[in-house]
CSV table of C-alpha atoms in Angstrom, one decimal:
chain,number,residue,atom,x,y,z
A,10,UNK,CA,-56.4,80.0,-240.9
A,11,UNK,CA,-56.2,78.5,-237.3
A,12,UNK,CA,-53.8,76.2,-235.3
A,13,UNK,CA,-56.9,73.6,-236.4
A,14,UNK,CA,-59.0,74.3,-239.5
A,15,UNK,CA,-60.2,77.2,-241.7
A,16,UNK,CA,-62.6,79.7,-240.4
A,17,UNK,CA,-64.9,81.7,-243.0
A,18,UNK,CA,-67.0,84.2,-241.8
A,19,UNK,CA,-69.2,86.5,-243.8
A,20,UNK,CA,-71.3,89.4,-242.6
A,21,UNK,CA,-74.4,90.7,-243.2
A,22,UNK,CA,-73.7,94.4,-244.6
A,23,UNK,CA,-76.9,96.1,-243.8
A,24,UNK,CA,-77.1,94.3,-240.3
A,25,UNK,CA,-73.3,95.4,-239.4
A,26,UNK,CA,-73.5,98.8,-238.3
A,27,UNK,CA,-70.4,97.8,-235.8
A,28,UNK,CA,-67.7,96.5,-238.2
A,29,UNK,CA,-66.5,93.0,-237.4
A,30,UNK,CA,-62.9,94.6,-236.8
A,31,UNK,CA,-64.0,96.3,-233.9
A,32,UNK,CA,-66.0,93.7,-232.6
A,33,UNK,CA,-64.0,90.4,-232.9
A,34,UNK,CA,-61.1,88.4,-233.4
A,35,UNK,CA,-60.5,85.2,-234.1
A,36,UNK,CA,-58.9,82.2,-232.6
A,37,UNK,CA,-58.6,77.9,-231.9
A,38,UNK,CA,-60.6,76.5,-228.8
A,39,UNK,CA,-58.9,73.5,-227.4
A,40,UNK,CA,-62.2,71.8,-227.5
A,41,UNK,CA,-63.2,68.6,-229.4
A,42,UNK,CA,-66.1,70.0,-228.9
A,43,UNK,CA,-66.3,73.3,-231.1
A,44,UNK,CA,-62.7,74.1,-232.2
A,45,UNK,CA,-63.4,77.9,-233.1
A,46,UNK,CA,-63.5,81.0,-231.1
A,47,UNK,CA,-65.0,84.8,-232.2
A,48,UNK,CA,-62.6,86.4,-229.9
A,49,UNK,CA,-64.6,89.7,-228.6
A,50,UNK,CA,-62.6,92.9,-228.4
A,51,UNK,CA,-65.5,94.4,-226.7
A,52,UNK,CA,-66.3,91.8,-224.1
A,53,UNK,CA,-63.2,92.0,-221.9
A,54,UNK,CA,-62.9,88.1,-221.5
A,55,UNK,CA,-59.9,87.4,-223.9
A,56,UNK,CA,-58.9,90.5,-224.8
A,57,UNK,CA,-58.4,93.5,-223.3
A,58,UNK,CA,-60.8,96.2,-223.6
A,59,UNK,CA,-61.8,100.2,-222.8
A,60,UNK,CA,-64.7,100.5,-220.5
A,61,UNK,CA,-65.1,103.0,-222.6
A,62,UNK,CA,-65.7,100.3,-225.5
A,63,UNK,CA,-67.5,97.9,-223.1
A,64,UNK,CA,-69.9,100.6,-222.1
A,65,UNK,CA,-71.0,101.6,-225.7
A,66,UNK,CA,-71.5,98.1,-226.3
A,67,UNK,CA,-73.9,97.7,-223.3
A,68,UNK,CA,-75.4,100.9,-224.1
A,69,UNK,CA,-76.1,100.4,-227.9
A,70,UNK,CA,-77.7,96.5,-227.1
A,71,UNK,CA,-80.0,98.1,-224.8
A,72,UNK,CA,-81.2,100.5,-227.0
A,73,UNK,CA,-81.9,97.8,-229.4
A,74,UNK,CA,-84.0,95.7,-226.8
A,75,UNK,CA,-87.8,96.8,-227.0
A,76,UNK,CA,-89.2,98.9,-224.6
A,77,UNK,CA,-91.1,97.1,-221.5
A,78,UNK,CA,-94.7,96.3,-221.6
A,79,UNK,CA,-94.7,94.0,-218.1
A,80,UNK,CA,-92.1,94.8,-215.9
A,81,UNK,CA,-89.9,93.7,-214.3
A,82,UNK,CA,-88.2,92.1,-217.5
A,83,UNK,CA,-86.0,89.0,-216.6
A,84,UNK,CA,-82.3,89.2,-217.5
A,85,UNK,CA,-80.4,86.2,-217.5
A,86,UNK,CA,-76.7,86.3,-218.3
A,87,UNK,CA,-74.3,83.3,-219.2
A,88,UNK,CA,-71.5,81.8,-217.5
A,89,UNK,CA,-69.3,82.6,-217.9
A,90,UNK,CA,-67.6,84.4,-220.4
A,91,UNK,CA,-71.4,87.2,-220.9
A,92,UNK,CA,-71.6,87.8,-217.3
A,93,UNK,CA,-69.9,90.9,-217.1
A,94,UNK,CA,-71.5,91.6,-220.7
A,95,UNK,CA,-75.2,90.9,-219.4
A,96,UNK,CA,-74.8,92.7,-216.4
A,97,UNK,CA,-73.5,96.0,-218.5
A,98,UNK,CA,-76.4,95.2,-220.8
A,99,UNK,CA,-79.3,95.1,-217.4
A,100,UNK,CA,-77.9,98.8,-216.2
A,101,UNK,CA,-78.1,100.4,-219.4
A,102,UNK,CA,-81.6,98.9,-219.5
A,103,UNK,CA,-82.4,100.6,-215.9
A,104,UNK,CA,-80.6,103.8,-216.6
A,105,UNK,CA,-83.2,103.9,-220.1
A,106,UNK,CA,-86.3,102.4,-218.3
A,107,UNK,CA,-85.4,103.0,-214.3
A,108,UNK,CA,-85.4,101.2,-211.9
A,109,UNK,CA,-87.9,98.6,-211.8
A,110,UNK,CA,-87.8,97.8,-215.1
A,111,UNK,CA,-85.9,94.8,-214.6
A,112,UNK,CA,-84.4,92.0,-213.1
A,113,UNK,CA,-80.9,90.2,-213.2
A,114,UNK,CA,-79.6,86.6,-212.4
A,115,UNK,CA,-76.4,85.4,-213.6
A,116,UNK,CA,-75.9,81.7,-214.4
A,117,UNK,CA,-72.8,79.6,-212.8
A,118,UNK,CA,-71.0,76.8,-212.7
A,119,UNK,CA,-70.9,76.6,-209.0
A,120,UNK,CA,-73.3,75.0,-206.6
A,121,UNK,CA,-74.9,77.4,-203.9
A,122,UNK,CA,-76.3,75.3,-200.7
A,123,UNK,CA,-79.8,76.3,-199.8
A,124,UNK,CA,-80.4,78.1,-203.6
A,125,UNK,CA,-83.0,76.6,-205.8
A,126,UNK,CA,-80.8,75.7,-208.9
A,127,UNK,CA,-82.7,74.9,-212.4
A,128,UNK,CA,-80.4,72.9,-214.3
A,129,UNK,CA,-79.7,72.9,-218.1
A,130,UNK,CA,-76.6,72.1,-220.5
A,131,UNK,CA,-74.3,74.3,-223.0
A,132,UNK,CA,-73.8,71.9,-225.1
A,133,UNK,CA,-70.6,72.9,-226.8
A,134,UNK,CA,-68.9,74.2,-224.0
A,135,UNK,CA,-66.1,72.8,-222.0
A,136,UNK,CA,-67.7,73.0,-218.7
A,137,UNK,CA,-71.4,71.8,-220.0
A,138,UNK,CA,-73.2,71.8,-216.7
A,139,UNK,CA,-74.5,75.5,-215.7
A,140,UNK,CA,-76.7,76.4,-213.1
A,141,UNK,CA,-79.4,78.9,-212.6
A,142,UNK,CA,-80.2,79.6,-209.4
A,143,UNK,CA,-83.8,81.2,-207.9
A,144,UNK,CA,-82.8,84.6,-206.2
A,145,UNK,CA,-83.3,84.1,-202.0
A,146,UNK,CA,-84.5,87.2,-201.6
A,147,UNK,CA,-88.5,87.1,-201.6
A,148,UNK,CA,-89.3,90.0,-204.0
A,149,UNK,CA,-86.9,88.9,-206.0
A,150,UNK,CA,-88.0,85.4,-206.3
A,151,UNK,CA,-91.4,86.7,-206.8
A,152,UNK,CA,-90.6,89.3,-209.7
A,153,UNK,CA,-88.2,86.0,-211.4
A,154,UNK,CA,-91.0,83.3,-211.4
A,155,UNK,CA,-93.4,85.9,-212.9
A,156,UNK,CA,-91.8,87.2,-215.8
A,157,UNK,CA,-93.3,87.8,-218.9
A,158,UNK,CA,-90.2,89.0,-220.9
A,159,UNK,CA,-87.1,87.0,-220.6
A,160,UNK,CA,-83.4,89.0,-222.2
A,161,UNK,CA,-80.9,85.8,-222.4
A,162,UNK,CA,-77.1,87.3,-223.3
A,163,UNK,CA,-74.8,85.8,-224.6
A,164,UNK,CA,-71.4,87.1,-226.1
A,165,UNK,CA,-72.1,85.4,-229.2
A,166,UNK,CA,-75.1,83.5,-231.2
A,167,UNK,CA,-74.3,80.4,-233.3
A,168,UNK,CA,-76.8,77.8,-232.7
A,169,UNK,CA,-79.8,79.4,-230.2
A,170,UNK,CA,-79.2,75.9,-229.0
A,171,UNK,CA,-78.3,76.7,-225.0
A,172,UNK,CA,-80.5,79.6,-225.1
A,173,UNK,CA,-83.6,76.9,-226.1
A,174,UNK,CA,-82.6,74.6,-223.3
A,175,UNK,CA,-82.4,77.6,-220.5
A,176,UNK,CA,-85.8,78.8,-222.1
A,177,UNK,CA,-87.3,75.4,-221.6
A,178,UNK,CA,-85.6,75.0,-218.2
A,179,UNK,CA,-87.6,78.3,-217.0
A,180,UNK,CA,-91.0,77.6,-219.0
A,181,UNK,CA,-90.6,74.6,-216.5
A,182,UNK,CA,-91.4,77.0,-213.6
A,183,UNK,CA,-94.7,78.1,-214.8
A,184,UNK,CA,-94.0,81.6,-215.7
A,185,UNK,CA,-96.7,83.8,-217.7
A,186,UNK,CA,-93.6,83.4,-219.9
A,187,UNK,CA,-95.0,85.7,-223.5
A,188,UNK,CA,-91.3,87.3,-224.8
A,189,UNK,CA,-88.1,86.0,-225.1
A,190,UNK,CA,-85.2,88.6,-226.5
A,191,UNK,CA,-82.2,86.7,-227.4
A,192,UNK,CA,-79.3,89.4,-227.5
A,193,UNK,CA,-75.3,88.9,-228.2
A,194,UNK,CA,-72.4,91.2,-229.2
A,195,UNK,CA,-72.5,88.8,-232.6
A,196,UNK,CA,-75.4,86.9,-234.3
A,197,UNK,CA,-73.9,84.3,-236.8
A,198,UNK,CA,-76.8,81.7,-236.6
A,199,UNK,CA,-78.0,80.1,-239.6
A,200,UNK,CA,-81.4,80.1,-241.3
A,201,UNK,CA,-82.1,77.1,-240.1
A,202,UNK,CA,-81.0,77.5,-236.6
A,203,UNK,CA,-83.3,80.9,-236.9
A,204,UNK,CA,-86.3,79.0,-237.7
A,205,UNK,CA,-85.8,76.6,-235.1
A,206,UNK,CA,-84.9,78.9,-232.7
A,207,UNK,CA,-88.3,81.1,-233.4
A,208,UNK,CA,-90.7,77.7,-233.6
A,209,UNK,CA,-89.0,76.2,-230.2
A,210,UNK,CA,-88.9,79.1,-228.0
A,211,UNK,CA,-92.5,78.2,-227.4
A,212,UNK,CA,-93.4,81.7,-226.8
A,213,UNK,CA,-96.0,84.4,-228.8
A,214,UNK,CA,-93.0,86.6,-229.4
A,215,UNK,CA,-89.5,85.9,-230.3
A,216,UNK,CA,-86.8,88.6,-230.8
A,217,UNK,CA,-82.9,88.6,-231.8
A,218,UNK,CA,-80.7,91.5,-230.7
A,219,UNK,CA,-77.1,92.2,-232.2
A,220,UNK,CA,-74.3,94.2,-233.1
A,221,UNK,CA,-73.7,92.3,-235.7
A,222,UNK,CA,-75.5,89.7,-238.0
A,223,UNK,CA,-73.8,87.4,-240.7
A,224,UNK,CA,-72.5,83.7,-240.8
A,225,UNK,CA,-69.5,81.2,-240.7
A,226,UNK,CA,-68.1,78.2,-241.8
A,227,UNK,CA,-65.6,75.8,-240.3
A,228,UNK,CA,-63.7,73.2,-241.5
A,229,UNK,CA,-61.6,71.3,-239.4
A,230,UNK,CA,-57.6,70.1,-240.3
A,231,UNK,CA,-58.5,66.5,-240.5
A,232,UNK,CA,-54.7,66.2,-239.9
A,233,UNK,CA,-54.7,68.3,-236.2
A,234,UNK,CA,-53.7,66.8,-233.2
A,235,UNK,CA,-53.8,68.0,-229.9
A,236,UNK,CA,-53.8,66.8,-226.3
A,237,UNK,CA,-56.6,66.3,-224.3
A,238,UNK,CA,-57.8,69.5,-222.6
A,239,UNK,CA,-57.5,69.6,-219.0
A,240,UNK,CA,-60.8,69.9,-217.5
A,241,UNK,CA,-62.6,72.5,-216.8
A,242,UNK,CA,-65.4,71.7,-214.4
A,243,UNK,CA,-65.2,69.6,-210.9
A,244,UNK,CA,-67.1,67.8,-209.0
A,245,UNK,CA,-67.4,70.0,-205.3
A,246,UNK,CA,-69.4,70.9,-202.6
A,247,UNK,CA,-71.0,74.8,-202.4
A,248,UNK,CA,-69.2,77.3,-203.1
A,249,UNK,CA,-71.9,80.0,-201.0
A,250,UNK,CA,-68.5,81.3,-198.9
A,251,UNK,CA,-67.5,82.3,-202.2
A,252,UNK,CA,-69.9,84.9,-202.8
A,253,UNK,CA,-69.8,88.3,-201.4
A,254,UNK,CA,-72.6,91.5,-202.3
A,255,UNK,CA,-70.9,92.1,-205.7
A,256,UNK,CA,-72.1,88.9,-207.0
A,257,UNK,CA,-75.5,88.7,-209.6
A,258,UNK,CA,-75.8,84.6,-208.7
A,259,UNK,CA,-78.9,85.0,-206.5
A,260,UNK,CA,-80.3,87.8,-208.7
A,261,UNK,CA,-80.1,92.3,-208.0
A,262,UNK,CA,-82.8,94.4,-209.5
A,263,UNK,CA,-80.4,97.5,-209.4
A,264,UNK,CA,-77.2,98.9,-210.4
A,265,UNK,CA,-73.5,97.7,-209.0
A,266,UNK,CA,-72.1,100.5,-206.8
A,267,UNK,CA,-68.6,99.8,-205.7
A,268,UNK,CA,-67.2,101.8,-201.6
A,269,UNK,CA,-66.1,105.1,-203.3
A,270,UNK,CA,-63.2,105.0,-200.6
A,271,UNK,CA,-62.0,101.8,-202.4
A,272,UNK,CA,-61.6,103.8,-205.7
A,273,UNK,CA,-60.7,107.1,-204.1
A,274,UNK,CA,-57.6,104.8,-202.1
A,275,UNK,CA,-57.0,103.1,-205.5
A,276,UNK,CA,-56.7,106.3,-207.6
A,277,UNK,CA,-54.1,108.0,-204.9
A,278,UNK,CA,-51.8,105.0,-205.9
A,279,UNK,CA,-51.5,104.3,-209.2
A,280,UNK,CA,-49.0,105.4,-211.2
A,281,UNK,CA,-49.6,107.7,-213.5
A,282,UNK,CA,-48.3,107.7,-217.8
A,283,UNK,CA,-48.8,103.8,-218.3
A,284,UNK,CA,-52.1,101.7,-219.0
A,285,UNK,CA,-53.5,99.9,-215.8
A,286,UNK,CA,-55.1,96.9,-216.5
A,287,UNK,CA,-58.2,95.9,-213.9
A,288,UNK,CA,-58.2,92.1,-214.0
A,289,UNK,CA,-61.3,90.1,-213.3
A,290,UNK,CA,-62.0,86.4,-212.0
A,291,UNK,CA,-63.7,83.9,-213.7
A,292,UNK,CA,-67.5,84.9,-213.8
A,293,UNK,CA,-66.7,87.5,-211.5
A,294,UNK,CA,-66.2,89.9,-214.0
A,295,UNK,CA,-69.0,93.2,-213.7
A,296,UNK,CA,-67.4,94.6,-210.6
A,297,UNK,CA,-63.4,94.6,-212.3
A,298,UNK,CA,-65.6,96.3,-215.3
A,299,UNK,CA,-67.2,98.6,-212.7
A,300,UNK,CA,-63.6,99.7,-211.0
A,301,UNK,CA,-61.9,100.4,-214.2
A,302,UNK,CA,-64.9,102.6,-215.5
A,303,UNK,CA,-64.6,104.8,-212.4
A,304,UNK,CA,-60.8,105.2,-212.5
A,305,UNK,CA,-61.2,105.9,-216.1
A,306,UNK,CA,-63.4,108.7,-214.9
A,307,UNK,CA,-60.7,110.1,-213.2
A,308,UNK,CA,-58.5,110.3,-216.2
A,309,UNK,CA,-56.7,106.8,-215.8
A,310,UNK,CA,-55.5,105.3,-219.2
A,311,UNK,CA,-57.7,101.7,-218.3
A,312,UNK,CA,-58.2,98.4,-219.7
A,313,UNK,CA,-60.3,95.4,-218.2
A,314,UNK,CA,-59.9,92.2,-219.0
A,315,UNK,CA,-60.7,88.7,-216.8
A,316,UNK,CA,-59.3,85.0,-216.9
A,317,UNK,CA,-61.3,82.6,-217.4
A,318,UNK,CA,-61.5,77.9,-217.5
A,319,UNK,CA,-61.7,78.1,-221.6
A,320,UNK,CA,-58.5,76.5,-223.2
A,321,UNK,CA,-57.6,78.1,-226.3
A,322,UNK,CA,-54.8,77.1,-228.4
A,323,UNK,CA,-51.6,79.6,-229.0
A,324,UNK,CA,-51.9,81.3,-232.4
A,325,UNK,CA,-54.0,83.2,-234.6
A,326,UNK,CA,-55.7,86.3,-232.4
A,327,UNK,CA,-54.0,84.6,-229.2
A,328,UNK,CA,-50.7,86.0,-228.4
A,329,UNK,CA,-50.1,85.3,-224.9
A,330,UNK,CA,-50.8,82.7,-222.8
A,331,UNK,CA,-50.6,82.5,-218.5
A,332,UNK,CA,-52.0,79.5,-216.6
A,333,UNK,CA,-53.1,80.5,-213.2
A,334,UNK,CA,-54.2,78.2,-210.1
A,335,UNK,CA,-58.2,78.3,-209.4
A,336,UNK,CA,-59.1,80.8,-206.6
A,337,UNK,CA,-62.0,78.5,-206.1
A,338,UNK,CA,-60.1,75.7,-204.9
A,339,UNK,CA,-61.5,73.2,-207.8
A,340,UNK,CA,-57.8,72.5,-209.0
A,341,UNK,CA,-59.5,73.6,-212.4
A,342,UNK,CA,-56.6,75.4,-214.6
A,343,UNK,CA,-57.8,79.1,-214.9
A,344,UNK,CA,-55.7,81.1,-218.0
A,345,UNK,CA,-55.3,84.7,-219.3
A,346,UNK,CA,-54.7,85.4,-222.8
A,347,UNK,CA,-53.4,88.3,-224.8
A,348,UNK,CA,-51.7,90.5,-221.7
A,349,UNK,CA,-48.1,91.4,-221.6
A,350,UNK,CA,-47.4,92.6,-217.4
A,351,UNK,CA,-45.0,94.8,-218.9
A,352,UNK,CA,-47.6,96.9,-220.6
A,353,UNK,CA,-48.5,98.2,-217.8
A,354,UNK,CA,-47.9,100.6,-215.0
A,355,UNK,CA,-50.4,98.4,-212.3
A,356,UNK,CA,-52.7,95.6,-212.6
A,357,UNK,CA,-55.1,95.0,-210.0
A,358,UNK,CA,-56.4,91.3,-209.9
A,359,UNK,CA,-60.1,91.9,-208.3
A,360,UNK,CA,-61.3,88.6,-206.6
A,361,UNK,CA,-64.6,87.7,-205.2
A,362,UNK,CA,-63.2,85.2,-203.1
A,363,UNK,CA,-61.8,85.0,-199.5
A,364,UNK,CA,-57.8,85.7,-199.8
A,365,UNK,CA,-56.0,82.4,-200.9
A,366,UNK,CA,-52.6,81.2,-201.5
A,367,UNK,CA,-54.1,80.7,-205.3
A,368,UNK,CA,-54.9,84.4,-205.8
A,369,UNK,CA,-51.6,85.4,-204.1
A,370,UNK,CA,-49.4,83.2,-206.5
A,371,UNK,CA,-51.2,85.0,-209.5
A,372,UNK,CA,-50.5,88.0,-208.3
A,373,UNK,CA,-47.0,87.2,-208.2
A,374,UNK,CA,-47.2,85.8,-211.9
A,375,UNK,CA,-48.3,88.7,-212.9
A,376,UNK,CA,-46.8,91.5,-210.6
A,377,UNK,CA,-50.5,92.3,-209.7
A,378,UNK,CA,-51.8,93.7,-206.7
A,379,UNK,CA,-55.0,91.9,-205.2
A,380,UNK,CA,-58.3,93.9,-204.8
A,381,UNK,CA,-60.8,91.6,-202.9
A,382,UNK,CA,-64.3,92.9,-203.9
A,383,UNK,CA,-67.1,91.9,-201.6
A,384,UNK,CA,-69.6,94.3,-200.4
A,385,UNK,CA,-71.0,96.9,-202.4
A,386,UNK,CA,-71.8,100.6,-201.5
A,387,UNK,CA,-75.6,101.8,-201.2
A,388,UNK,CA,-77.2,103.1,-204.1
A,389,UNK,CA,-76.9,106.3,-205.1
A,390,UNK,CA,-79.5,108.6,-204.2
């Protein structure tokens, strides 16, 4: 049961070769909208996770996604709770295939001034209005508009219905478009939504990639009231100040590689016998993913997690709740859910933005240091 309805979910047995247990939760959007949640234990977005965990989840989706036959595939991940999850799932895909193999844009619910966006709605989300943007970077806008395979990811399949309106969106731009690999941590879409997700997808070949395969069904309290959420999406001007090296909005065709003096500073410092929780911002989740895998190298006891806009009611899989001010100056609440401070020896809130009294007060809440990450290192030889 949830603050709201009744949740059933059923899983396919021979299609569940990661047990739901380890995969997902459950919990009560504060949406009017869709008023369920599959609350990934993997994903690092409302719950904390290993990179450890987070890495074999990349790792094993990649494996799953068929080898390349026109390169550079197209990776596209989804604001913004899969960015961090797409962006683990494009690197394992170079580290199989190398680079070249592919290419990776993250969508966003900011405008970029100067950026060609292609627009297109997620219908059940809070903040509907995404944006994809065309990379800046010639090559890169070359190897987008031409690509033949497209990997959408997404922390969870229910519908197919966003993933048929980005599809059209980029059909729109005249692409040789022939493969589409649709590919989440969880695939609970229904027959129907199958079929139509096969026949609409316009394209000769049409694949679905999972951990996990089954179903749900959920039946609302006809009796549950709640407030009206607060919103979670403004109307603003560009936020291209915002974005720093680290960010995947304008497209990178190779791994993240974060200033090892950052981590060899970071890993002098810490405390040492308690957990240390690497906190990421909003969409700006890879690079907190990134940082805690590297200290974790060095034998540091790590979990990630990031906040994010979603409002999700207190109860079931949701233990603990803060509300935090918007580092991106939208006056949007931003929460975290399920993290205790206390649990841990440090937490290091890692922030794409330029320093901000907002990022400063959270840090406060949550007796967090702030790790601004912009640039990124060169590439390993």
């Amino acid at each position: 049961m949830l603050p709201n309805g009744r949740l059933s979910v059923a899983v396919t047995v021979q299609a569940a070769d990661w047990p739901l247990a380890r995969l997902c939760a459950f919990a009560a959007r504060h949406n009017p909208r869709r008023g369920f949640l599959f609350v990934s234990k993997v994903l690092a977005k409302h719950h904390p996770s290993t990179p450890a965990d987070m890495l074999a989840a990349h790792t094993a989706l990649a494996a799953r996604l068929p080898d390349p036959d026109d390169r550079p595939a197209l990776f596209i991940g989804m604001a913004e709770t899969a960015t961090g999850l797409a962006q683990g799932v494009f690197e394992a895909y170079l580290a199989r295939h190398g680079h070249g193999s592919a290419l990776y844009v993250q969508t966003t619910r900011y405008p970029l001034s100067g950026a060609t966006p292609l627009a297109f709605e997620e219908q059940h989300s809070h903040a509907q209005n995404l944006r994809l943007h065309l990379p800046d970077r010639a090559d890169l806008r070359a190897a987008f508009l031409r690509a033949r395979t497209l990997v959408l990811v997404d922390d969870e399949l229910s519908t197919g219905r966003t993933f048929l309106a980005l599809i059209a969106a980029y059909r729109n731009t005249g692409a040789p478009l022939q493969r589409v690999c649709a590919v989440a941590l969880t695939d609970f879409m229904s027959d129907a939504d199958r079929s139509r997700f096969h026949t609409e997808a316009g394209v000769p070949q049409v694949e679905v990639v999972s951990l996990l395969e089954g179903s749900f069904a959920f039946e609302p309290d006809p009796g549950f009231r709640a407030p009206p959420p607060a919103l979670a999406q403004a109307t603003v001007g560009c936020r291209r100040d915002f974005i720093g090296d680290c960010s995947a909005r304008l497209g990178t065709d190779q791994r993240l590689h974060l200033p090892p003096a950052l981590i060899d500073g970071l890993d002098a410092e810490l405390p040492t016998g308690r957990p240390i929780l690497v906190l990421g911002t909003g969409e700006f989740m890879h690079p907190a993913f990134c940082l805690g895998q590297a200290l974790a190298e060095r034998g540091a006891d790590v979990r990630v997690q990031s906040t994010t806009r979603s409002p999700i009611l207190l109860g079931a899989d949701i233990h603990h709740r803060f509300e935090l001010e918007d580092p991106y100056g939208e006056a949007v609440p931003n929460y975290l859910y399920n993290v205790d401070p206390r649990a841990y020896g440090a937490i290091l809130l890692c922030g794409e933005t330029p320093p901000s009294s907002a990022l400063t007060h959270a840090a406060r809440q949550l007796n967090a240091q702030v790790i601004t990450l912009r640039e990124t290192a060169p590439p390993h030889p």
